Amino acid sequence: MNKFLITGFSGFVSKHFVAYLEKNKIPAAVLGVDYSDTEIEKDNYKYVGMNFKKLNLFEKESLESVINEFQPDYILHLASFSSVASSWQDPVFSFQNNTNIFLNLVDAVRSQKINTRVLSVGSSEEYGDISPDDVPLKEDHQLYPVSPYAVARVSQELISKVYASGFKLNIIMTRSFNHVGPGQKDMFVISSFAKQLCQIKLNGGKGNIVAGDVSIIRDFLDVRDVVDAYYKLLVNGKVGEVYNVCSGIGITLREAIKIMCEILDIDVEIRVDKKLIRPADNNIIIGSNEKIKNELKWKPEHTIRESLTDVINYWMKELTK
Amino acid sequence: MNKFLITGFSGFVSKHFVAYLEKNKIPAAVLGVDYSDTEIEKDNYKYVGMNFKKLNLFEKESLESVINEFQPDYILHLASFSSVASSWQDPVFSFQNNTNIFLNLVDAVRSQKINTRVLSVGSSEEYGDISPDDVPLKEDHQLYPVSPYAVARVSQELISKVYASGFKLNIIMTRSFNHVGPGQKDMFVISSFAKQLCQIKLNGGKGNIVAGDVSIIRDFLDVRDVVDAYYKLLVNGKVGEVYNVCSGIGITLREAIKIMCEILDIDVEIRVDKKLIRPADNNIIIGSNEKIKNELKWKPEHTIRESLTDVINYWMKELTK
């Protein structure tokens, strides 16, 4: 039975990762860590043994002792302060809570001499300032990070590379594109739209949805395909390598809204709130998933319509609780 | 009269920067800051008014209040933990004392809304893993940092770029190559050789010098040319741009030793200490200084023989005090 340490355990992705282990009957001992208390439903699982520990990744000694005690075979590093907008408000906080916490983690692995494989989760934001001709973005594309958050993620990747090559740590890296799926907080765009649309449905099916620029094209990957990729990368990814985790398909936000309206059988008007339009945002971001497909026999299993249906169902359930 | 805030004031470069201002009769108010106490000779200067404040750049509130009080026109950021070797021993310390202190500094400028020009001093180490065909290295060459120190410097540069473009701070960046000049600590290669050679001279002119790989080629720039470049970049460098600060000339360490032996009129044997050979070090590093030459009418004024003569004179004086 393999041991998985998961950071950022209170988040949306970790829940799906644990569900993935269970669904695929992978016997696993999971230790989740997060800086905030988290309720876990230990008894829902047959194949996965779960434990949780409250841990601040800034406290290096506590981190080292947790790692030393647990001796993880795999570390899935999901902890991140992942809001681009907030990184403009407090760039120091964003940098510390992305780059420095990751550095503490890998340095704890180094100093404690733990033989573990680490998945460093990064972001498509790292590509930054791209031209529409550059899509689909491949991993060897040069990085031009344009936000404090993106800089923090590129720095994390550089640290990963030097710990993999210089200290021989088994680190595999991702650049993960937008996620979609049930349970995602409504600070993320699709989840925000879905929640608004469900509220309209519950209020009679007519209304307005507030949005930023709905003409932008993004690459959304279902969170269940994300965790499938993370598991395969943890187990079989090539050390020191970076992999895009994405659907390879672009969709405008307008199309996503249209599909959700069809699912809900409602008719809405889109009201643009200029405050929601990010300055200097890329019009189009699509990733190439050829590398992970070829090397790891991974492929997305969920269509965008399936994902959006599940997101809608999630919000309907939440809003009628 | 312009106000200069200089971080890392206790170091070798800052002394030469202040001497440069004085020599060129540039009226200036200098506030030096460093985490350790520093003795300054206030009365040696006619054109430069000097003050010193003990300051830890990690203490963000103190840093903000110093900046707010002094309202610098220029910030010369020399503070750095610049040892590559030590960065392999304690990568977290190296990262914090390069990247995080710089982030604190520019974020203090941002949050205090100070209108100042900042010189972000970086390193040729940022180029990292290069091929001999890549020299002389130009600023648009891709960066492949291979040590924790180099990663910290690249991260600093990425932060500079996002603060310049996103927050409209007036930041100019350098990638500075090896320095040579009187006053440099003997942890640096030329200064270490010079000190050993002077000791041999004082002991009768015969002996061994301990070295690593003396066949490697490096680009040494006299520290007085370095500070000339820094002044010109601070005043006239283009915001958001990176400039190599280098001689453009490569010299093997063996040649440097040979020249110093000629200056001292001694004959020595080079003993290779394998512990001093860095693994995976580049055989050749030479920078292109075309950009700074063309844009700022700067050029190196010291030949390597002049620089080495001054270094020898410095050590002779130190060793016979």
PDB file of C-alpha atoms in Angstrom, chain B residues 35-153:
ATOM      1  CA  TYR B  35      21.627  44.037   8.360  1.00  0.00           C
ATOM      2  CA  SER B  36      24.984  44.309  10.080  1.00  0.00           C
ATOM      3  CA  ASP B  37      26.544  47.390  11.615  1.00  0.00           C
ATOM      4  CA  THR B  38      28.882  49.252   9.323  1.00  0.00           C
ATOM      5  CA  GLU B  39      31.468  51.892   9.984  1.00  0.00           C
ATOM      6  CA  ILE B  40      31.336  54.679   7.482  1.00  0.00           C
ATOM      7  CA  GLU B  41      33.835  57.462   7.093  1.00  0.00           C
ATOM      8  CA  LYS B  42      31.441  60.361   6.706  1.00  0.00           C
ATOM      9  CA  ASP B  43      34.104  63.017   6.677  1.00  0.00           C
ATOM     10  CA  ASN B  44      36.088  61.723   3.722  1.00  0.00           C
ATOM     11  CA  TYR B  45      33.596  63.126   1.267  1.00  0.00           C
ATOM     12  CA  LYS B  46      33.025  66.567  -0.136  1.00  0.00           C
ATOM     13  CA  TYR B  47      30.177  65.850  -2.556  1.00  0.00           C
ATOM     14  CA  VAL B  48      28.512  62.923  -0.857  1.00  0.00           C
ATOM     15  CA  GLY B  49      26.526  63.171   2.346  1.00  0.00           C
ATOM     16  CA  MET B  50      26.384  59.778   3.979  1.00  0.00           C
ATOM     17  CA  ASN B  51      24.173  58.087   6.498  1.00  0.00           C
ATOM     18  CA  PHE B  52      23.821  54.523   7.573  1.00  0.00           C
ATOM     19  CA  LYS B  53      20.913  52.628   9.061  1.00  0.00           C
ATOM     20  CA  LYS B  54      20.962  49.086  10.315  1.00  0.00           C
ATOM     21  CA  LEU B  55      18.059  47.380   8.579  1.00  0.00           C
ATOM     22  CA  ASN B  56      16.908  43.858   7.991  1.00  0.00           C
ATOM     23  CA  LEU B  57      15.141  43.737   4.631  1.00  0.00           C
ATOM     24  CA  PHE B  58      12.914  40.973   5.993  1.00  0.00           C
ATOM     25  CA  GLU B  59      11.302  43.453   8.365  1.00  0.00           C
ATOM     26  CA  LYS B  60       8.850  44.896   5.915  1.00  0.00           C
ATOM     27  CA  GLU B  61       7.441  47.580   8.182  1.00  0.00           C
ATOM     28  CA  SER B  62      10.861  48.979   9.072  1.00  0.00           C
ATOM     29  CA  LEU B  63      11.823  48.879   5.402  1.00  0.00           C
ATOM     30  CA  GLU B  64       8.666  50.750   4.427  1.00  0.00           C
ATOM     31  CA  SER B  65       9.249  53.424   7.015  1.00  0.00           C
ATOM     32  CA  VAL B  66      12.890  53.909   5.952  1.00  0.00           C
ATOM     33  CA  ILE B  67      11.842  54.282   2.337  1.00  0.00           C
ATOM     34  CA  ASN B  68       8.976  56.551   3.198  1.00  0.00           C
ATOM     35  CA  GLU B  69      11.166  58.785   5.339  1.00  0.00           C
ATOM     36  CA  PHE B  70      14.130  58.991   2.970  1.00  0.00           C
ATOM     37  CA  GLN B  71      12.103  59.249  -0.267  1.00  0.00           C
ATOM     38  CA  PRO B  72      15.002  58.068  -2.445  1.00  0.00           C
ATOM     39  CA  ASP B  73      15.343  59.174  -6.053  1.00  0.00           C
ATOM     40  CA  TYR B  74      17.385  56.052  -6.721  1.00  0.00           C
ATOM     41  CA  ILE B  75      17.678  52.663  -5.087  1.00  0.00           C
ATOM     42  CA  LEU B  76      20.777  50.620  -5.759  1.00  0.00           C
ATOM     43  CA  HIS B  77      19.935  47.116  -4.587  1.00  0.00           C
ATOM     44  CA  LEU B  78      23.244  45.415  -3.838  1.00  0.00           C
ATOM     45  CA  ALA B  79      22.077  43.269  -0.911  1.00  0.00           C
ATOM     46  CA  SER B  80      22.508  39.630  -1.823  1.00  0.00           C
ATOM     47  CA  PHE B  81      23.694  36.336  -0.508  1.00  0.00           C
ATOM     48  CA  SER B  82      25.731  35.757  -3.626  1.00  0.00           C
ATOM     49  CA  SER B  83      27.585  32.509  -3.063  1.00  0.00           C
ATOM     50  CA  VAL B  84      26.662  29.726  -5.474  1.00  0.00           C
ATOM     51  CA  ALA B  85      28.402  27.141  -3.298  1.00  0.00           C
ATOM     52  CA  SER B  86      26.504  28.176  -0.172  1.00  0.00           C
ATOM     53  CA  SER B  87      23.232  28.093  -2.075  1.00  0.00           C
ATOM     54  CA  TRP B  88      23.742  24.346  -2.488  1.00  0.00           C
ATOM     55  CA  GLN B  89      24.259  24.062   1.276  1.00  0.00           C
ATOM     56  CA  ASP B  90      21.233  26.116   2.265  1.00  0.00           C
ATOM     57  CA  PRO B  91      18.952  26.785  -0.706  1.00  0.00           C
ATOM     58  CA  VAL B  92      16.127  28.196   1.412  1.00  0.00           C
ATOM     59  CA  PHE B  93      18.409  30.761   3.013  1.00  0.00           C
ATOM     60  CA  SER B  94      19.838  31.689  -0.385  1.00  0.00           C
ATOM     61  CA  PHE B  95      16.379  32.110  -1.914  1.00  0.00           C
ATOM     62  CA  GLN B  96      15.087  34.224   0.950  1.00  0.00           C
ATOM     63  CA  ASN B  97      18.190  36.407   1.016  1.00  0.00           C
ATOM     64  CA  ASN B  98      18.058  37.078  -2.691  1.00  0.00           C
ATOM     65  CA  THR B  99      14.497  36.823  -3.951  1.00  0.00           C
ATOM     66  CA  ASN B 100      12.383  37.546  -0.893  1.00  0.00           C
ATOM     67  CA  ILE B 101      14.406  40.551   0.266  1.00  0.00           C
ATOM     68  CA  PHE B 102      14.145  42.034  -3.216  1.00  0.00           C
ATOM     69  CA  LEU B 103      10.404  41.375  -3.338  1.00  0.00           C
ATOM     70  CA  ASN B 104      10.033  43.134   0.017  1.00  0.00           C
ATOM     71  CA  LEU B 105      11.991  46.084  -1.305  1.00  0.00           C
ATOM     72  CA  VAL B 106      10.014  46.642  -4.495  1.00  0.00           C
ATOM     73  CA  ASP B 107       6.745  45.957  -2.714  1.00  0.00           C
ATOM     74  CA  ALA B 108       7.641  48.634  -0.166  1.00  0.00           C
ATOM     75  CA  VAL B 109       8.218  51.058  -3.054  1.00  0.00           C
ATOM     76  CA  ARG B 110       4.844  50.047  -4.530  1.00  0.00           C
ATOM     77  CA  SER B 111       2.869  50.232  -1.306  1.00  0.00           C
ATOM     78  CA  GLN B 112       4.458  53.525  -0.193  1.00  0.00           C
ATOM     79  CA  LYS B 113       3.917  54.985  -3.676  1.00  0.00           C
ATOM     80  CA  ILE B 114       7.497  56.273  -3.862  1.00  0.00           C
ATOM     81  CA  ASN B 115       8.624  57.687  -7.182  1.00  0.00           C
ATOM     82  CA  THR B 116      12.076  56.167  -7.440  1.00  0.00           C
ATOM     83  CA  ARG B 117      14.259  54.352  -9.924  1.00  0.00           C
ATOM     84  CA  VAL B 118      15.449  50.935  -8.766  1.00  0.00           C
ATOM     85  CA  LEU B 119      18.457  49.017 -10.049  1.00  0.00           C
ATOM     86  CA  SER B 120      17.897  45.295  -9.599  1.00  0.00           C
ATOM     87  CA  VAL B 121      21.349  43.726  -9.660  1.00  0.00           C
ATOM     88  CA  GLY B 122      21.285  40.206 -11.050  1.00  0.00           C
ATOM     89  CA  SER B 123      23.923  37.726 -12.081  1.00  0.00           C
ATOM     90  CA  SER B 124      25.492  36.052 -15.098  1.00  0.00           C
ATOM     91  CA  GLU B 125      24.699  32.818 -13.227  1.00  0.00           C
ATOM     92  CA  GLU B 126      21.150  33.275 -14.507  1.00  0.00           C
ATOM     93  CA  TYR B 127      22.233  32.093 -17.963  1.00  0.00           C
ATOM     94  CA  GLY B 128      23.139  28.773 -16.389  1.00  0.00           C
ATOM     95  CA  ASP B 129      23.592  25.813 -18.647  1.00  0.00           C
ATOM     96  CA  ILE B 130      25.011  27.271 -21.848  1.00  0.00           C
ATOM     97  CA  SER B 131      26.985  25.907 -24.751  1.00  0.00           C
ATOM     98  CA  PRO B 132      30.391  27.376 -25.742  1.00  0.00           C
ATOM     99  CA  ASP B 133      28.737  28.410 -29.015  1.00  0.00           C
ATOM    100  CA  ASP B 134      26.413  30.753 -27.103  1.00  0.00           C
ATOM    101  CA  VAL B 135      29.144  33.192 -26.020  1.00  0.00           C
ATOM    102  CA  PRO B 136      29.252  36.137 -25.933  1.00  0.00           C
ATOM    103  CA  LEU B 137      25.910  35.872 -24.160  1.00  0.00           C
ATOM    104  CA  LYS B 138      23.313  38.430 -25.148  1.00  0.00           C
ATOM    105  CA  GLU B 139      20.444  39.546 -22.963  1.00  0.00           C
ATOM    106  CA  ASP B 140      17.830  37.763 -25.088  1.00  0.00           C
ATOM    107  CA  HIS B 141      19.482  34.383 -24.554  1.00  0.00           C
ATOM    108  CA  GLN B 142      17.173  31.937 -22.792  1.00  0.00           C
ATOM    109  CA  LEU B 143      17.900  31.375 -19.101  1.00  0.00           C
ATOM    110  CA  TYR B 144      18.629  27.884 -17.775  1.00  0.00           C
ATOM    111  CA  PRO B 145      19.546  28.468 -14.128  1.00  0.00           C
ATOM    112  CA  VAL B 146      21.219  25.402 -12.613  1.00  0.00           C
ATOM    113  CA  SER B 147      21.972  26.388  -9.006  1.00  0.00           C
ATOM    114  CA  PRO B 148      19.642  27.511  -6.217  1.00  0.00           C
ATOM    115  CA  TYR B 149      21.412  30.893  -6.308  1.00  0.00           C
ATOM    116  CA  ALA B 150      20.789  31.251 -10.037  1.00  0.00           C
ATOM    117  CA  VAL B 151      17.119  30.309  -9.599  1.00  0.00           C
ATOM    118  CA  ALA B 152      16.796  32.964  -6.901  1.00  0.00           C
ATOM    119  CA  ARG B 153      18.260  35.571  -9.262  1.00  0.00           C
TER     120      ARG B 153
END
